[in-house]
CSV table of C-alpha atoms in Angstrom, one decimal:
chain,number,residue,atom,x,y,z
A,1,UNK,CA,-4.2,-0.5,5.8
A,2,UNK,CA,-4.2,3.1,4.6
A,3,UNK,CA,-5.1,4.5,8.0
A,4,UNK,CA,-3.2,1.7,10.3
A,5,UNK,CA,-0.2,2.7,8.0
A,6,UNK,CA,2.2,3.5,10.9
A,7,UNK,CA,0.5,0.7,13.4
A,8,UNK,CA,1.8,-2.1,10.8
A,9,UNK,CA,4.9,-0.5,9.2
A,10,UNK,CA,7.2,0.4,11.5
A,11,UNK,CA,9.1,2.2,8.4
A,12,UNK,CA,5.8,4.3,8.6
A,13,UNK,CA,6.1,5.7,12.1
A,14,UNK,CA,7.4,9.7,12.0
A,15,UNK,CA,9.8,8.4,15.0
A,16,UNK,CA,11.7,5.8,13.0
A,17,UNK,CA,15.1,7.4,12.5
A,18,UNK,CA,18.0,5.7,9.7
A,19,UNK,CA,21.4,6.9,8.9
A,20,UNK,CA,23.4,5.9,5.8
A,21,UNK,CA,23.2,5.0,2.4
A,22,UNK,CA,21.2,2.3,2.0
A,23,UNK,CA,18.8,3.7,4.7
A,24,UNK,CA,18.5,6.9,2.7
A,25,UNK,CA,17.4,5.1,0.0
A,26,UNK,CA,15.2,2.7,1.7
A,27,UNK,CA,13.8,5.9,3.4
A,28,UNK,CA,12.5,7.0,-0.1
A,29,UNK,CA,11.3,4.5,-1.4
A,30,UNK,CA,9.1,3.7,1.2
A,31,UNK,CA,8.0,6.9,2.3
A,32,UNK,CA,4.4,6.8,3.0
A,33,UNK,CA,2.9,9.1,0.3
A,34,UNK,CA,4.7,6.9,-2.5
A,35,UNK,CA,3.6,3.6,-0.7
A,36,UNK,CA,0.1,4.5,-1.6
A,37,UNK,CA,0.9,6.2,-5.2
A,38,UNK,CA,2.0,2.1,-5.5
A,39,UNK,CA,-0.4,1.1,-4.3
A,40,UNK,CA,-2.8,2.7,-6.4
A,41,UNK,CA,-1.0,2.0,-9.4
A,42,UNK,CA,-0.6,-1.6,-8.4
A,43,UNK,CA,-4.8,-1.7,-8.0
A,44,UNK,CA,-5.8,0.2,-11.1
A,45,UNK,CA,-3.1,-2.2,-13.3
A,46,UNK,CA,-5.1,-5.2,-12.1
A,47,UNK,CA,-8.5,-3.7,-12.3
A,48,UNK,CA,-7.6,-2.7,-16.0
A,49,UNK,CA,-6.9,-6.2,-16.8
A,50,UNK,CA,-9.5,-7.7,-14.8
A,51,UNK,CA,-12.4,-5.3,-16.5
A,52,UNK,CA,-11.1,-5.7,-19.7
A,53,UNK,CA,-10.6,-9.8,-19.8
A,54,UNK,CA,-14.2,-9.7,-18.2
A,55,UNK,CA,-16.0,-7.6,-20.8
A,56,UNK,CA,-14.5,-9.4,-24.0
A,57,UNK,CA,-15.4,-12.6,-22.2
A,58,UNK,CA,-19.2,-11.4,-21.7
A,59,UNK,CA,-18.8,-10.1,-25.3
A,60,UNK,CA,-17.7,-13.3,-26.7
A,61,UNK,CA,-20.4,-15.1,-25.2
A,62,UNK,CA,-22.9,-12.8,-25.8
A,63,UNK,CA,-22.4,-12.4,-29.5
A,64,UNK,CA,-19.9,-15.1,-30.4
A,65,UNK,CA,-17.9,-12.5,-32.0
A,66,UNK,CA,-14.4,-14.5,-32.8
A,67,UNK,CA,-12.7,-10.9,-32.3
A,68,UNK,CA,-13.5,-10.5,-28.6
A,69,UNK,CA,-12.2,-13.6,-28.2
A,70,UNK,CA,-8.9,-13.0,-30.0
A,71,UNK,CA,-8.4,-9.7,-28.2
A,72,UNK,CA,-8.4,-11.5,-24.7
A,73,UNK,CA,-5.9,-14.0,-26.1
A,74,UNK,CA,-3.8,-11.2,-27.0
A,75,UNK,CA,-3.7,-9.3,-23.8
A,76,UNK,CA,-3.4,-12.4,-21.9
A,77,UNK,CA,0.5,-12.9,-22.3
A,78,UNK,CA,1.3,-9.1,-22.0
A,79,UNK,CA,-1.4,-9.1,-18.9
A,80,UNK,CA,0.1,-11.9,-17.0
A,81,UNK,CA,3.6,-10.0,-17.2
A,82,UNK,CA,2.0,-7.0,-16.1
A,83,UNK,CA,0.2,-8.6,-13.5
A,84,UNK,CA,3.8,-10.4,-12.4
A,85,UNK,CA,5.4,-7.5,-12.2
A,86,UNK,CA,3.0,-5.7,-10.2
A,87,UNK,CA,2.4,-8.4,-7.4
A,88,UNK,CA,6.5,-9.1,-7.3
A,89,UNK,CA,6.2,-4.9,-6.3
A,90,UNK,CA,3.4,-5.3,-4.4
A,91,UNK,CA,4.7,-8.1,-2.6
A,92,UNK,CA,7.9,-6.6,-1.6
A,93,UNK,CA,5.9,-2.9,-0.5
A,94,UNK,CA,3.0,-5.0,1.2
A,95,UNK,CA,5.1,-8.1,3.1
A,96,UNK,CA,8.8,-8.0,2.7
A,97,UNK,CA,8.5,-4.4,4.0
A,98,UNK,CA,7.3,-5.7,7.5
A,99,UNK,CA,10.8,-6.3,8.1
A,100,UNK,CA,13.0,-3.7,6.3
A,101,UNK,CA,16.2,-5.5,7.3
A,102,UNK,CA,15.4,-8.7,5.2
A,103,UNK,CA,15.7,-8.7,1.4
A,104,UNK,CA,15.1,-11.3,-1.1
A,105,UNK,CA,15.0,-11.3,-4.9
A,106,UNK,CA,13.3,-14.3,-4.7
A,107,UNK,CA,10.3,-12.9,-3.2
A,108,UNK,CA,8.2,-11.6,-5.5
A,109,UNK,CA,8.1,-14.5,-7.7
A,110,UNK,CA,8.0,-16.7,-4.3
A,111,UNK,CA,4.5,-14.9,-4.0
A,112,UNK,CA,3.5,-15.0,-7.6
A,113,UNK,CA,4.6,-18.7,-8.0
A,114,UNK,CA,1.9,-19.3,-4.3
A,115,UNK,CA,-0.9,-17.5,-5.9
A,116,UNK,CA,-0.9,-19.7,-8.7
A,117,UNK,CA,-0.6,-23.0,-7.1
A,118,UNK,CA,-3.5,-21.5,-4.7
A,119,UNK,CA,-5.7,-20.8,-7.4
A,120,UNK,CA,-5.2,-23.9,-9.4
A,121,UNK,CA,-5.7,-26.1,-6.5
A,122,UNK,CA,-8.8,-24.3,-6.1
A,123,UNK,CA,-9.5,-24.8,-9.5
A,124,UNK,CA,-8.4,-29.0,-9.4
A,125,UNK,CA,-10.9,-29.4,-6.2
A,126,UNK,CA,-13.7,-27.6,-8.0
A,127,UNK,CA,-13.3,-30.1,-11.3
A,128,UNK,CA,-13.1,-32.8,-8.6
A,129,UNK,CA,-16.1,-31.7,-7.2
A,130,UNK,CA,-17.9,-30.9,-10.3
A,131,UNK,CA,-16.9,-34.6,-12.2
A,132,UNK,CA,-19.1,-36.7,-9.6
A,133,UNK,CA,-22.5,-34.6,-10.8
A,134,UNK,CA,-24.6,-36.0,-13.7
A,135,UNK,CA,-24.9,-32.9,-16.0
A,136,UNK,CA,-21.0,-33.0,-16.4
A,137,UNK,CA,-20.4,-36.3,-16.4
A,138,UNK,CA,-19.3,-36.4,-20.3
A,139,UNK,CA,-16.9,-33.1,-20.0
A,140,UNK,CA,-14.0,-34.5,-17.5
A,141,UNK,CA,-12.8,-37.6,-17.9
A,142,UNK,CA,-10.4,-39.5,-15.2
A,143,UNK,CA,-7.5,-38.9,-17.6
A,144,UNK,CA,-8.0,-35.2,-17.5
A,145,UNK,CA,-8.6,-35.0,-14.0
A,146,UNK,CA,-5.1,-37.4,-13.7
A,147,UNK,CA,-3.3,-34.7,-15.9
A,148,UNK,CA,-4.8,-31.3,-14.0
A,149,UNK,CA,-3.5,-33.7,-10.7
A,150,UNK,CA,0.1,-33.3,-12.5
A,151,UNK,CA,0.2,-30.0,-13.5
A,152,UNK,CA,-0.8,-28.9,-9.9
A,153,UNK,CA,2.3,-31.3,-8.8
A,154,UNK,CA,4.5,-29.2,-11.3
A,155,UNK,CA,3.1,-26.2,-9.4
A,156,UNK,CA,3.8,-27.6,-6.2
A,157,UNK,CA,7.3,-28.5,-6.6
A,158,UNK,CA,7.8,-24.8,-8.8
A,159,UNK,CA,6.8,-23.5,-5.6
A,160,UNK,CA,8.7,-25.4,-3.2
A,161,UNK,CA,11.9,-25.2,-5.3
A,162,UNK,CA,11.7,-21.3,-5.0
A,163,UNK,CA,11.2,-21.4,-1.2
A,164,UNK,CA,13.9,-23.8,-0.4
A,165,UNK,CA,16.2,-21.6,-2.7
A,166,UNK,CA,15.5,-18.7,-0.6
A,167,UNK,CA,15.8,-20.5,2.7
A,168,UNK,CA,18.9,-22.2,1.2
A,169,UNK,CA,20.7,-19.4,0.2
A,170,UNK,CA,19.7,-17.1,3.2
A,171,UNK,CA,20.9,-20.1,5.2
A,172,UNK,CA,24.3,-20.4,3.0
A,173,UNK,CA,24.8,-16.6,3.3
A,174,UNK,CA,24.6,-16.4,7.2
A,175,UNK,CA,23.9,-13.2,7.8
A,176,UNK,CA,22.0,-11.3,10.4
A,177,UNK,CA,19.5,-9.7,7.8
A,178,UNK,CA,19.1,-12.6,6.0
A,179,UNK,CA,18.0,-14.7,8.6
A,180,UNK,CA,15.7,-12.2,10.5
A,181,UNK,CA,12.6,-13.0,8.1
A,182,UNK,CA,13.2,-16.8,9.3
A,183,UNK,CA,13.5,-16.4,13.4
A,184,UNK,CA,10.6,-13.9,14.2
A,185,UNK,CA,8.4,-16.7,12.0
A,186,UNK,CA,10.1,-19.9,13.8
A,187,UNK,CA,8.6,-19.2,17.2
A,188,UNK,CA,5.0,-18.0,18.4
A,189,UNK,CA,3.8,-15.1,17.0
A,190,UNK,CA,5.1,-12.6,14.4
A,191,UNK,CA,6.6,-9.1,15.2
């Protein structure tokens, strides 16, 4: 992505030319060199929390220290609003900015809200998987497996309530930038 900057972003290329206000500022913000300070900043916040998480976990299970465990569970709330905040950026520099006519403050959290019902119906199929086997026959019971099976509906309809919104109100708003996100997806392939 880096080096195919201006070969995907069409805000990248050095013959794009904006005028006005809002240009001037969407001109800055995605200039290429910030783009990639982002970018970084976006990685190194979720490799921070990933490392960290990762080693107290080994800790923990290593040693059975009670501490290790208690400094995950602390930097798991302020981590998973750190980690929200940078994918609702990310999301917006890395696909809203395809099109830099479209906006949405729904995005970000449309993203965040997909990743999580991605990974827990990841997680729900692996259980489901995992409950037929012998050796783990006594950890998941049917009721459990009933209530992960309704928390991944909750997740579900989370998901699709933020998409319809968007849709909805883009819909509602009728407007030519609005709807420019929707019409290059409805047909064959994507611009």
């Amino acid at each position: 992505i880096a080096f195919g900057l201006p070969h995907i972003y069409h805000w990248a290329s050095p013959h794009v030319e904006t005028t006005g206000a809002r240009e001037t500022l969407q001109e800055r913000y995605l200039e290429p060199t910030s783009f990639y300070w982002r970018a970084a900043c976006y990685f190194a916040v979720w490799l921070v929390l990933a490392g960290l998480m990762s080693r107290w976990s080994r800790q923990h299970d290593e040693t059975g220290d009670v501490r290790t465990a208690w400094k995950s569970y602390k930097l798991s709330g302020f981590g998973l609003v750190l980690y929200g905040v940078a994918l609702h950026f990310a999301a917006v520099d890395w696909i809203m900015s395809l099109q830099t006519e479209f906006t949405s403050t729904i995005f970000g959290p449309l993203v965040f809200s997909g990743q999580i019902l991605s990974a827990f119906a990841a997680s729900v199929l692996a259980f489901c998987l995992l409950s037929g086997r012998n050796e783990y026959e006594g950890l998941l019971s049917a009721k459990a497996l009933g209530d992960l099976g309704s928390l991944l509906f909750t997740l579900l309809v989370l998901w699709a309530y933020m998409a319809w919104f968007q849709f909805m109100l883009i819909w509602m708003a009728d407007l030519p930038r609005g709807s420019i996100w929707y019409l290059s997806r409805r047909g064959g392939g994507w611009d």
